[in-house]
Coordinates of C-alpha atoms in Angstrom, one line a residue:
Chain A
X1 CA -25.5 -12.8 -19.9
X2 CA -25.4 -11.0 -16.9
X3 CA -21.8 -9.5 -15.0
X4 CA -19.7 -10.9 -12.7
X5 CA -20.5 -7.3 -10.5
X6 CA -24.7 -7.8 -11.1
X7 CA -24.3 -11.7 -9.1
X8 CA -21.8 -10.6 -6.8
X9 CA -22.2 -9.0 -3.4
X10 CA -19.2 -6.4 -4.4
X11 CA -15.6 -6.8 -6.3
X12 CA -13.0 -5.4 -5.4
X13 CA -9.0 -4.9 -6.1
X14 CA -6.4 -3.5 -4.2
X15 CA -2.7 -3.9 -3.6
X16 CA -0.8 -6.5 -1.5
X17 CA 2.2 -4.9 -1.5
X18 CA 3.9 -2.6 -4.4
X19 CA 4.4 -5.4 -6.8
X20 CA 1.2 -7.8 -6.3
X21 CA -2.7 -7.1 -7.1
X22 CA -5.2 -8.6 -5.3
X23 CA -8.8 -9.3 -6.3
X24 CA -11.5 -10.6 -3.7
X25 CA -14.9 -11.3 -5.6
X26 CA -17.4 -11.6 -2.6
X27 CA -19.5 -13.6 -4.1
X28 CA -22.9 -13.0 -1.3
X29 CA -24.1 -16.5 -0.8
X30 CA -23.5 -20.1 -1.7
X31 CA -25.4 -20.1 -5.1
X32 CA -23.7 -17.3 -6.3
X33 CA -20.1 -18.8 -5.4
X34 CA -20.9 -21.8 -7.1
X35 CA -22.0 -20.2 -10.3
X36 CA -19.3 -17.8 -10.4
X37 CA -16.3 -20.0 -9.3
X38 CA -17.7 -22.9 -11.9
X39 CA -18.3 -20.2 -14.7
X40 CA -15.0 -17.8 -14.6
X41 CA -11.9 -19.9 -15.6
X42 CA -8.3 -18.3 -14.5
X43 CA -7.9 -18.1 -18.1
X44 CA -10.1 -15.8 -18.6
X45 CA -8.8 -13.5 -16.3
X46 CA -5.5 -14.3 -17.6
X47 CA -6.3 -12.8 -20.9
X48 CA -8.3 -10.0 -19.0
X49 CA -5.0 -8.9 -17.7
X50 CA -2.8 -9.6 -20.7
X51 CA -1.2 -13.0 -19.1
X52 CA -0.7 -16.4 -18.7
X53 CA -3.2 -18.9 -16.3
X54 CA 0.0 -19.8 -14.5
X55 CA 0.8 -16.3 -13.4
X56 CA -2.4 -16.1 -11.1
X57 CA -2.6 -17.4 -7.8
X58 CA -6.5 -18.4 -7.5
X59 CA -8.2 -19.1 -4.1
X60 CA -12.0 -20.6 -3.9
X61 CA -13.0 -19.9 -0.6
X62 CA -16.2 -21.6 0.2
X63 CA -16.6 -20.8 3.9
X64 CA -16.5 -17.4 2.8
X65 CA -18.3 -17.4 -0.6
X66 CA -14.9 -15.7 -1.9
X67 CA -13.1 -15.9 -5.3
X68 CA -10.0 -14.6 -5.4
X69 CA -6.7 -13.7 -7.6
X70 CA -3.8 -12.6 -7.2
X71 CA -1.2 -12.0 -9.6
X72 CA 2.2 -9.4 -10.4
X73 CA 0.7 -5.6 -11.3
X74 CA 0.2 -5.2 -14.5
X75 CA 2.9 -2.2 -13.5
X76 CA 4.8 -2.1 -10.6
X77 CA 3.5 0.8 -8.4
X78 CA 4.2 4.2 -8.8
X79 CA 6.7 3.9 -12.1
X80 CA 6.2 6.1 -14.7
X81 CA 3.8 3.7 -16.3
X82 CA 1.6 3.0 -13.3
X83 CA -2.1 4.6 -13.4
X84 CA -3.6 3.2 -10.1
X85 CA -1.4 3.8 -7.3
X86 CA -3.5 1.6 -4.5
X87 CA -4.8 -0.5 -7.0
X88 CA -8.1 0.0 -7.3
X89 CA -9.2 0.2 -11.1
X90 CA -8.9 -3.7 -11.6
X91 CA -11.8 -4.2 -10.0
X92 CA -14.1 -3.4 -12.0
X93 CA -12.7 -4.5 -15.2
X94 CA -13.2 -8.4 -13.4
X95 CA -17.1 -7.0 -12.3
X96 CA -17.7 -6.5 -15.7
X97 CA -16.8 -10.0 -17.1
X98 CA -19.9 -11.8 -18.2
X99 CA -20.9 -15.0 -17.1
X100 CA -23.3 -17.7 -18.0
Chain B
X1 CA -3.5 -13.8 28.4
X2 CA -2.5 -10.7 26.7
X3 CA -4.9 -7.7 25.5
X4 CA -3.9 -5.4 23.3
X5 CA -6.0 -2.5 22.5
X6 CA -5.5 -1.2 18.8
X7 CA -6.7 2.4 18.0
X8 CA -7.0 2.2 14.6
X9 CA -5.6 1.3 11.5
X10 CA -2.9 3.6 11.6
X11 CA -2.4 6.9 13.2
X12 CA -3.5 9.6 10.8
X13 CA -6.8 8.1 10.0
X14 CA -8.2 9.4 13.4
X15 CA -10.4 6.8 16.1
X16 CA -13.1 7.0 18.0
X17 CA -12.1 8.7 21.5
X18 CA -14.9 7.7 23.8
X19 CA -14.1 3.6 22.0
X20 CA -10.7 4.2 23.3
X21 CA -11.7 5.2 26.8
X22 CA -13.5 2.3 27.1
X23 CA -10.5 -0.1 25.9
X24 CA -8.6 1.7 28.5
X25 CA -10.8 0.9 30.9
X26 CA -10.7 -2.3 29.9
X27 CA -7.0 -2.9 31.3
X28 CA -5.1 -3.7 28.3
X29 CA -1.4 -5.4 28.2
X30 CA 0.0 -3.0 25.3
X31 CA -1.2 -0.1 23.1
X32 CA -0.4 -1.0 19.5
X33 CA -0.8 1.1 16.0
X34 CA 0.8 0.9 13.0
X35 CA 2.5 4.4 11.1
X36 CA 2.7 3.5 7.5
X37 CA 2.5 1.2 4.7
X38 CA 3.9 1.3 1.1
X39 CA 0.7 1.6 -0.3
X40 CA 0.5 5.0 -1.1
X41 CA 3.7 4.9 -3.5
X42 CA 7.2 5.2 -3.8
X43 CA 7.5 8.8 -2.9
X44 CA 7.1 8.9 1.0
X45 CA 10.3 5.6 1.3
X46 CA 12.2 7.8 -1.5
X47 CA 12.2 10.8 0.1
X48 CA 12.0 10.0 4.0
X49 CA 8.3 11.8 4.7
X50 CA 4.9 11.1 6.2
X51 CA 2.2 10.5 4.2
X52 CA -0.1 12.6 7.1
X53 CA 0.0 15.9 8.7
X54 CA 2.4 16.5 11.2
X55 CA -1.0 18.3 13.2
X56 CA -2.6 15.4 12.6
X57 CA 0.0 12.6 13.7
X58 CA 0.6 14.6 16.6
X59 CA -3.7 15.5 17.5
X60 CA -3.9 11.5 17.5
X61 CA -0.4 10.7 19.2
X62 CA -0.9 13.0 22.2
X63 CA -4.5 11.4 22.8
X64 CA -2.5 8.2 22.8
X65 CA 0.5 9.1 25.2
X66 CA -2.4 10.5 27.5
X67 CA -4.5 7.1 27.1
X68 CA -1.0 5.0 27.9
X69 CA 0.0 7.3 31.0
X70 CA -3.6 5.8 32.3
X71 CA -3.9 2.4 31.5
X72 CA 0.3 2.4 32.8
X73 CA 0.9 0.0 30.0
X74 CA 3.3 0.5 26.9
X75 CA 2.2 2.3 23.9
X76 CA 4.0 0.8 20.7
X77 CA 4.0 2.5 17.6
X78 CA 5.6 0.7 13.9
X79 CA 6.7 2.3 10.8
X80 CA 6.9 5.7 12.0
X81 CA 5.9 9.0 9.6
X82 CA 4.5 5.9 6.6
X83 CA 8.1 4.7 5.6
X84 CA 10.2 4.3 8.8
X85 CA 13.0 5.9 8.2
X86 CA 15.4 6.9 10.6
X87 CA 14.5 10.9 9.4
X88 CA 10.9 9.7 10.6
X89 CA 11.8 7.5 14.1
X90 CA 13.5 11.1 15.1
X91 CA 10.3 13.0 13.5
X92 CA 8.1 10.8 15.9
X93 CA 10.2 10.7 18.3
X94 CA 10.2 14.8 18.5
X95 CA 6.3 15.1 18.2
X96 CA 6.6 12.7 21.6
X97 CA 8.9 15.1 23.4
X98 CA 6.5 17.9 22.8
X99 CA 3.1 15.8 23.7
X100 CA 4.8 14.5 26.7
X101 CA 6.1 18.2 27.7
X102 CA 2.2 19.3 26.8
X103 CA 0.8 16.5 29.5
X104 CA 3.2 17.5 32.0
X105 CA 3.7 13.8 31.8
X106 CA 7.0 12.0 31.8
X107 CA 8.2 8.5 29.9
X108 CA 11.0 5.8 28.9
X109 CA 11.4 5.9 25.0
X110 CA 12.4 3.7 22.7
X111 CA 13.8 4.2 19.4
X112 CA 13.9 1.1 16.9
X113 CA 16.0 2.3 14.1
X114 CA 15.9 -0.1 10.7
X115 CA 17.3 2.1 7.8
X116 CA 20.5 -0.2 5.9
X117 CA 23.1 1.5 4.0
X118 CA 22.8 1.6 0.6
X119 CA 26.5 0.5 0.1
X120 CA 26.2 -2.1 2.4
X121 CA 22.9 -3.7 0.7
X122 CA 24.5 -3.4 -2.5
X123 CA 27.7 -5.9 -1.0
X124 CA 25.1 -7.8 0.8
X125 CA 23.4 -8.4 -2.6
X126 CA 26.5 -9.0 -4.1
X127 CA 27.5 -11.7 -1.3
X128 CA 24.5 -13.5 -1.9
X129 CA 22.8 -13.0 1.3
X130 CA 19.7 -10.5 -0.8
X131 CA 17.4 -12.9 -2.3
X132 CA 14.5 -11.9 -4.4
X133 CA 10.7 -12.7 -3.7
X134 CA 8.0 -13.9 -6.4
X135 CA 7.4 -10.7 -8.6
X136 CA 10.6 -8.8 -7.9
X137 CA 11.8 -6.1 -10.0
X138 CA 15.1 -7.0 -11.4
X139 CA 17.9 -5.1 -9.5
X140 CA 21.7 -5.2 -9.3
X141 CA 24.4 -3.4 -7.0
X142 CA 24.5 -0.6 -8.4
X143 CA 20.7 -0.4 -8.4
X144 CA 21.0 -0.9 -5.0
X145 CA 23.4 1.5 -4.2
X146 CA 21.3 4.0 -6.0
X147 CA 18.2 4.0 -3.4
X148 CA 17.7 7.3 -1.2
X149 CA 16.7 5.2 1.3
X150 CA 16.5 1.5 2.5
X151 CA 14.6 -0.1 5.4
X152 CA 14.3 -3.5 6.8
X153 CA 10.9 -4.4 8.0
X154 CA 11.3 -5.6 12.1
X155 CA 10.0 -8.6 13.1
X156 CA 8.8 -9.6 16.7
X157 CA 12.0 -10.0 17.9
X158 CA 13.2 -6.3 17.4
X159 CA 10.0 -4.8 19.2
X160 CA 10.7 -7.6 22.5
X161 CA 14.2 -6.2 22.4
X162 CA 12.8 -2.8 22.6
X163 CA 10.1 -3.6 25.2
X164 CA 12.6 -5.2 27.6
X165 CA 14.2 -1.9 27.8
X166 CA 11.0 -1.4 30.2
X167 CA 10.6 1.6 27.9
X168 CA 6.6 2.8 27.9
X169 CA 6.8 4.4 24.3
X170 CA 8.0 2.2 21.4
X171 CA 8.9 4.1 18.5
X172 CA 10.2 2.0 15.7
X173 CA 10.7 2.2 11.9
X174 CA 9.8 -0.1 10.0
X175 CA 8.2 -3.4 10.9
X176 CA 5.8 -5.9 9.8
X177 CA 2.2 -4.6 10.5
X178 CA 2.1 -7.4 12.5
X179 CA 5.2 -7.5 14.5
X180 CA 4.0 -4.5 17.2
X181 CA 1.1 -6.9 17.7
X182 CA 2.2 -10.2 18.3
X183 CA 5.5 -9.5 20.0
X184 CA 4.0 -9.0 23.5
X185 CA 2.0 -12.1 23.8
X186 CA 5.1 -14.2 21.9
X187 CA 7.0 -12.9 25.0
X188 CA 4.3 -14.2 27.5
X189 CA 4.2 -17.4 26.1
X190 CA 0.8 -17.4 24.5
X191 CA 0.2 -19.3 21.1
X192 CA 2.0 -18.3 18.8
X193 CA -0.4 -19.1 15.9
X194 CA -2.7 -17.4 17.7
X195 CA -0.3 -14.4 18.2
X196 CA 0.5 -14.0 14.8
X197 CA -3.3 -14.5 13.5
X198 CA -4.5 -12.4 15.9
X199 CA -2.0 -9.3 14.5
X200 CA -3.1 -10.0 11.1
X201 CA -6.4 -9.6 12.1
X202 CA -6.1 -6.5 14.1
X203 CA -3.3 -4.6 12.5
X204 CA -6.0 -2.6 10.6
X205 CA -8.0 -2.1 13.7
X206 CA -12.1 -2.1 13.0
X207 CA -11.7 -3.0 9.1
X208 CA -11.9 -6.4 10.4
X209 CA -15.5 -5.8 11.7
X210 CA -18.8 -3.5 10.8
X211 CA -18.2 0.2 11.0
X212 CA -14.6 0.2 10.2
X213 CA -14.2 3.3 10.4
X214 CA -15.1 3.4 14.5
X215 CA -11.2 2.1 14.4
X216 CA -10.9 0.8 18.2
X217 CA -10.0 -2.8 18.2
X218 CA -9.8 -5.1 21.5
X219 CA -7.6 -8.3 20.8
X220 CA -7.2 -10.7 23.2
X221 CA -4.4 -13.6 23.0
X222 CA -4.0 -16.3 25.0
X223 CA -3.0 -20.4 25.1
X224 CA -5.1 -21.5 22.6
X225 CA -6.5 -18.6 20.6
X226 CA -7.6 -15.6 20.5
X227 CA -10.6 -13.3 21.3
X228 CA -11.8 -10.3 19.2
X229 CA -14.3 -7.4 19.0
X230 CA -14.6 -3.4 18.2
X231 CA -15.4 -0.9 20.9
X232 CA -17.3 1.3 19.5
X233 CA -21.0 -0.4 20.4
X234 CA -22.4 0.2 17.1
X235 CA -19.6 -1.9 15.4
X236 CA -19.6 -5.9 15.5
X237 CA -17.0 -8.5 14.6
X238 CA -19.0 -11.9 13.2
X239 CA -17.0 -14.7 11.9
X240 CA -17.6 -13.4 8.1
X241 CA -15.7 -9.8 8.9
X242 CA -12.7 -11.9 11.0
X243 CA -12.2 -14.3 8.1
X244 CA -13.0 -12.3 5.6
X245 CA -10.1 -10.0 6.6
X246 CA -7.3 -12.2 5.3
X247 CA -8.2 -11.6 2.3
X248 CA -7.3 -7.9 2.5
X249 CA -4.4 -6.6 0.8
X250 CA -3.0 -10.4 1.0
X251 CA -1.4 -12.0 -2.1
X252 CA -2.2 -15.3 -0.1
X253 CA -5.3 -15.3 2.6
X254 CA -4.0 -18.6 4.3
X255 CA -0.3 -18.4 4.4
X256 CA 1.9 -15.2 5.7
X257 CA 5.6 -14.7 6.0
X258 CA 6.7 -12.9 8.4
X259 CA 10.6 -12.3 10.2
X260 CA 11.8 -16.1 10.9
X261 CA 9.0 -18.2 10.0
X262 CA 5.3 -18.1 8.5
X263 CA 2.0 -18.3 9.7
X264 CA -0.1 -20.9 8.5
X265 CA -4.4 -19.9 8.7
X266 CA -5.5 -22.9 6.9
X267 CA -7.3 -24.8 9.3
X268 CA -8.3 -22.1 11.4
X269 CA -11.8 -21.8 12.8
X270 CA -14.0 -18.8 13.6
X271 CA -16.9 -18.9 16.1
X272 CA -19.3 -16.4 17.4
X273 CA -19.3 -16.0 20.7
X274 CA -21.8 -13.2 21.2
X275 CA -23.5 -11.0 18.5
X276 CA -19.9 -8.7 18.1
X277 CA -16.7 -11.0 19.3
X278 CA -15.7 -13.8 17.8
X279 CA -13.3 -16.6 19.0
X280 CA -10.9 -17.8 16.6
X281 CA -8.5 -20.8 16.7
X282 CA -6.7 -22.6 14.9
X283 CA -3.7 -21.4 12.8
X284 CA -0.3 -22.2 13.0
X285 CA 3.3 -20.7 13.5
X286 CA 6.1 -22.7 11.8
X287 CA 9.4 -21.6 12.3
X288 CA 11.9 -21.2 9.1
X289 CA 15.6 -22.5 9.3
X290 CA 17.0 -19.4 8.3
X291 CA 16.0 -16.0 10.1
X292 CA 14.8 -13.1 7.1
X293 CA 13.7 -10.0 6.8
X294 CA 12.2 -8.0 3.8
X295 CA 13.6 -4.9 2.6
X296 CA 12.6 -1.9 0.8
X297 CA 14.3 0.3 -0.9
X298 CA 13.4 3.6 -3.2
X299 CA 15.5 5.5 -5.8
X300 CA 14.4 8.0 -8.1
X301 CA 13.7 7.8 -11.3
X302 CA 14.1 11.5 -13.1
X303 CA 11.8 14.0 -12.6
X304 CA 8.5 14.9 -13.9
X305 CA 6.2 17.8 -15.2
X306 CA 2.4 17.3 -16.4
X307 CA 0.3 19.3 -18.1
X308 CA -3.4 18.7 -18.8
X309 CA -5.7 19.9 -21.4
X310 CA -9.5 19.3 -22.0
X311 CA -10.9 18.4 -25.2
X312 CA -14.7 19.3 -25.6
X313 CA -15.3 19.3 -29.7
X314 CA -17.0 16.3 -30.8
X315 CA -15.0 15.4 -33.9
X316 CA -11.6 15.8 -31.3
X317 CA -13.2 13.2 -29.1
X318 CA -14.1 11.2 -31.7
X319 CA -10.1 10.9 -33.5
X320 CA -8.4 11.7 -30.0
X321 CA -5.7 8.9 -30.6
X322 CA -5.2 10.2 -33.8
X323 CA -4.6 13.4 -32.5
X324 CA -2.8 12.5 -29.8
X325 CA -0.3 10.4 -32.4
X326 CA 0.4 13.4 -34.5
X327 CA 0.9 15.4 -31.8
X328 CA 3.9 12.7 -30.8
X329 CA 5.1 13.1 -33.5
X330 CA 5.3 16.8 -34.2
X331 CA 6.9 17.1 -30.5
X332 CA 9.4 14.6 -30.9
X333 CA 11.0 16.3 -33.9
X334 CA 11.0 19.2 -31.7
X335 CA 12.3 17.8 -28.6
X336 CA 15.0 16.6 -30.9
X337 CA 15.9 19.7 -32.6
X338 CA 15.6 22.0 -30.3
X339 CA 16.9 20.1 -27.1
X340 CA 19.0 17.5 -29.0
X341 CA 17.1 14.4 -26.7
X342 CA 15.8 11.8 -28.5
X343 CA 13.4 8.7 -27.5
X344 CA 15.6 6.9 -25.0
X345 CA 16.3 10.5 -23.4
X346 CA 13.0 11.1 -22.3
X347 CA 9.5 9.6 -21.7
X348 CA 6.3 11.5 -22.4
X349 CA 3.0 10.0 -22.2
X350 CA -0.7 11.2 -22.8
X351 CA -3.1 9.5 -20.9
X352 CA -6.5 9.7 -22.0
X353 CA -9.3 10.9 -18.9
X354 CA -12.1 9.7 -19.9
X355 CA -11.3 6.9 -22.5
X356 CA -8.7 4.9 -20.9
X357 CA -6.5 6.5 -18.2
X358 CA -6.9 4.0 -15.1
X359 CA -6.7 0.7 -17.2
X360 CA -4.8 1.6 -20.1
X361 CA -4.6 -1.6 -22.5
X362 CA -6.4 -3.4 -20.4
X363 CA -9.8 -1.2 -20.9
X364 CA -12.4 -3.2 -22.5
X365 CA -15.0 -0.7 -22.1
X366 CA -15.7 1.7 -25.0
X367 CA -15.4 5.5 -24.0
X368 CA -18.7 7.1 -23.9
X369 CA -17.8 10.8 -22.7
X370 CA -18.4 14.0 -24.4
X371 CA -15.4 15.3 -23.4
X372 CA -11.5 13.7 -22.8
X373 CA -9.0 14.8 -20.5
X374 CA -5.3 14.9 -22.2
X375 CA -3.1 14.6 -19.3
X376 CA 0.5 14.6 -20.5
X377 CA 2.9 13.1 -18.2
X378 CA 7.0 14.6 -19.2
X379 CA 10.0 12.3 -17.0
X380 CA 13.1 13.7 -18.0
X381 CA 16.6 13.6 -16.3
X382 CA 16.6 16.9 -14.6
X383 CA 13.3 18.9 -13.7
X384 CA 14.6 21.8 -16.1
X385 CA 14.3 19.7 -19.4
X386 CA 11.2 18.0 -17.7
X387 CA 9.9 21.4 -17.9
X388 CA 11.6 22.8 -21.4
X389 CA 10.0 19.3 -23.2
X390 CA 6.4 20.2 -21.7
X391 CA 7.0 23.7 -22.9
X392 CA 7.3 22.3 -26.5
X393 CA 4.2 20.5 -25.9
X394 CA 2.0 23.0 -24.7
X395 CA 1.4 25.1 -27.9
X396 CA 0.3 21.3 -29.6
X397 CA -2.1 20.6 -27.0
X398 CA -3.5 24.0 -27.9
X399 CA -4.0 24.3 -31.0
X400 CA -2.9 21.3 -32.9
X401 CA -5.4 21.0 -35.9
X402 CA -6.4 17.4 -37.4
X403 CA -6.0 18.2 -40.5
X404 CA -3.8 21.0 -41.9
X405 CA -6.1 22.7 -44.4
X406 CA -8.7 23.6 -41.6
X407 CA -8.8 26.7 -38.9
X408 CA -6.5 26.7 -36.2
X409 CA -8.3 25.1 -33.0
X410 CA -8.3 25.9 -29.5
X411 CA -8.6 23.5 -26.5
X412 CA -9.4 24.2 -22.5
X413 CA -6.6 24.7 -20.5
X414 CA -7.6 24.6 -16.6
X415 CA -4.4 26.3 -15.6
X416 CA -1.7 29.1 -16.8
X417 CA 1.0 28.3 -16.6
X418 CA -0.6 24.9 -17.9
X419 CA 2.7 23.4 -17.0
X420 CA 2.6 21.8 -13.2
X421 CA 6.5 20.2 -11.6
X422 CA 5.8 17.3 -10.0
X423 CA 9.5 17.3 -8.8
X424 CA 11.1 13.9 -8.1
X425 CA 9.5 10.5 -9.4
X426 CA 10.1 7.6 -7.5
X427 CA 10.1 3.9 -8.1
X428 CA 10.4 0.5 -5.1
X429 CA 13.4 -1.8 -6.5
X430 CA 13.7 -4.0 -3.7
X431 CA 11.4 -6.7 -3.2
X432 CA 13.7 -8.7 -1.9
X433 CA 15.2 -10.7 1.7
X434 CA 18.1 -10.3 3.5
X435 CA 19.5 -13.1 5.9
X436 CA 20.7 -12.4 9.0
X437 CA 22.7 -14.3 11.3
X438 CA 21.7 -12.5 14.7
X439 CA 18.2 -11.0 14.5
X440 CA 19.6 -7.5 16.3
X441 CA 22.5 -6.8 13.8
X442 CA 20.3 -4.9 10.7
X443 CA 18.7 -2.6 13.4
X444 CA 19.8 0.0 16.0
X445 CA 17.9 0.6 19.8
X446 CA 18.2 3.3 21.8
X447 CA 16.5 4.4 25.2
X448 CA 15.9 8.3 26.2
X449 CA 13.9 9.5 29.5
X450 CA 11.9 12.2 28.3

């Protein structure tokens, strides 16, 4: 099955403000929104990021052929604990889910 | 109509000079550019500092003040030196003086200050009148009254109250990105969905169009909507980049909160209206009943020193957490023997480079390097014992064997003294509101003729 990243026009993460991560999935074109917004489940992501459905916000844009998640950092930024300071590394964990 | 020429995404990350010229030209209402953001970490709040080069701020500032003294509109400039301090409204506010006295030019200046008083937070959180957002970190007085520093972000309100001072330079601490944006054409009576949409859009300049990096933004605002495009000619703005940019750095693309109310995107449109501006209407402002504004705060949290050592031989690589967990192990009885500190005292941490070290637990790729960078990470009360616990570290890193009947190994250490202060660690602990009764009375104006 190929990855999220190989249908997608380009995935990114970043912060939206020191205690949220945002994910935009620009999906490229209509066929590829439909068959990644059918074929990812916010569960999925969920357990990606060691949570619960109901923690993510989840956004299906189709104007813009945009998925997109939000949820709390897995850290809050810049503690001890944190390893991405602007957020970027999520990313690519999401690109590599596999989809039908 | 108001236009408001934006030279970038915030000064520090330079524009282009000859796209700026042209906005000039162009007559605008306002000169707006944001100073700062959180997003490069706790630090810069915590210890009152800019994020860029003073030569920098001040390269880029200068080529504003001349640009204003020109087009005789204001220049407006939000969250001074990346955190808006007060230390960093008076930093800005210097680095003025001295372009100003370098143009042989003259100006009104405004200062908008919006640090709070720990003390006071703290009784204003005890009071009920701090309330926390979705995700905040959990926080009491004495938390509060722990932070080096606190700011309120300024709404549109503060940056009118400064531009009726008829000052031409707006220096003010924190705000909303958005707030230095849409205060002008709120005060002209223009939409004021389309004001508000129109600073979300633009407050990182280009990044809402091709070429983001050309910075020099054009934004114009008037009784219905609004009107955007990049002036650097190589650079477009097409319905896809407008839209697109709501998504950035935005928990939410279609709903924002801002000072007294939100702004509501949802049923905005986006039309071309020639092959690089695009007209957007639409969105919505809807006042709130009660007027807030977000605070930050910054305390720190112990001190750090790292140390990093590269491991190259195959079998290390292969059994690296298993190295790394007797290596725990073997420090920790040190730590606590020699220093007396146990677990609770201290945190040390070594992060994997090259297995693991940007996702942690949440990696599911498996590591495929030949070699793995040991970075150990030492927070401790005071940088001394930060320092002492690496110290016990160091000959582990070195030479710890897997197994005790073999020869005594050797790993790569980049750097003598392998041990690297980081000084201070910092952590947010606000993400939180505070209500206030009279917009003005969390913040502090002041006009100087320089």
């Amino acid at each position: 099955m190929p990855e999220i990243g190989q249908i997608a026009e380009k995935v990114r993460s970043k912060n939206a403000g020191p205690f949220w991560v945002t994910i935009d999935i620009f999906c490229g074109n209509d066929a590829a929104f439909r068959r990644i917004a059918a074929g990812l489940p916010t569960a999925t992501v969920a357990a990606l990021f060691h949570t619960t459905p109901d923690a993510i916000k989840r956004f299906d844009i189709a104007d813009l052929a945009v998925v997109k998640f939000s949820l709390p950092r897995p850290q809050i930024q810049g503690i001890a604990a944190d390893r991405d300071m602007h957020g970027a590394g999520w990313g690519p964990l999401v690109a590599e889910i596999e989809i039908a | 109509m108001t236009r408001i020429l934006i030279p970038s995404g915030a000064l520090g990350l330079g524009y282009d000079a000859e796209a700026l010229d042209r906005g000039i030209a162009a007559g605008p209402d306002i000169i707006a550019i944001d100073g700062g953001s959180t997003d490069s970490g706790p630090s810069y709040l915590g210890r009152g500092v800019s994020k860029y080069a003073r030569s920098s701020t001040k390269a880029e500032w200068k080529g504003l003040v001349a640009a204003r003294a020109r087009a005789g509109c204001p220049l407006v400039i939000g969250t001074a030196g990346t955190c808006g301090t007060d230390s960093m409204v008076d930093w800005m506010a210097d680095i003025t003086r001295e372009c100003l006295t370098e143009l042989g030019l003259s100006a009104r200046i405004a200062t908008l200050k919006c640090e709070q008083a720990p003390a006071a937070m703290a009784a204003a959180l005890r009071e009920g009148r701090i309330t926390p957002l979705p995700a905040a970190p959990e926080v009491d007085a004495e938390g509060v009254a722990a932070c080096s520093h606190i700011v309120a972000l300024a709404g549109t309100e503060q940056i009118a109250a400064a531009l009726e001072t008829g000052a031409e330079i707006v220096i003010a601490g924190r705000t909303t990105d958005t707030a230095i944006i849409a205060a002008l054409p709120l005060m002209r009576g223009d939409h004021a969905g389309a004001a508000w949409h129109g600073a979300k859009v633009g407050e990182c300049g280009a990044l809402c169009a091709t070429h983001p990096q050309t910075g020099v933004l054009q934004l114009d605002i008037d009784a219905t909507g609004f009107t955007v495009a990049p002036l650097a000619p190589q650079a477009a703005c097409t319905p896809q980049t407008v839209a697109a940019h709501m998504l950035y750095e935005n928990s939410d693309p279609f709903i924002l909160y801002e000072p007294g109310g939100h702004l509501d995107v949802t049923r905005a449109t986006y039309t071309p209206q020639d092959s690089r501006t695009v007209r957007v209407e639409g969105a919505e402002w809807v006042p709130a009943p009660a007027y807030m504004v977000k605070l930050e705060g910054a305390r720190r949290a112990g001190f750090q020193t790292i140390l990093l050592t590269l491991v190259r031989d195959g079998r290390y690589v292969a059994n690296i957490r298993d190295w790394c967990a007797q290596i725990e192990e073997r420090h920790a009885a040190r730590v606590a023997a020699r220093m007396g500190l146990n677990a609770g005292d201290y945190r040390l941490e070594l992060r994997l480079i090259g297995v693991d070290a940007t996702l942690g637990p949440l990696e599911t790729a498996a590591p495929a390097a030949a070699e793995v960078g040991v970075l150990a990470i030492v927070t401790a009360a005071t940088q001394e014992a930060a320092q002492d616990i690496a110290k016990l570290l160091n000959p582990l890193v070195l030479h710890h064997p897997l197994t005790p009947q073999e020869d005594q190994p050797t790993f790569a250490f980049p750097f003598s003294p392998p041990e690297i202060d980081r000084g201070a660690a910092w952590e947010f602990c606000l993400n939180h509101v505070l209500r206030l009764d009279d917009p003005m009375s969390a913040f502090r104006l002041e006009v100087h003729d320089a």
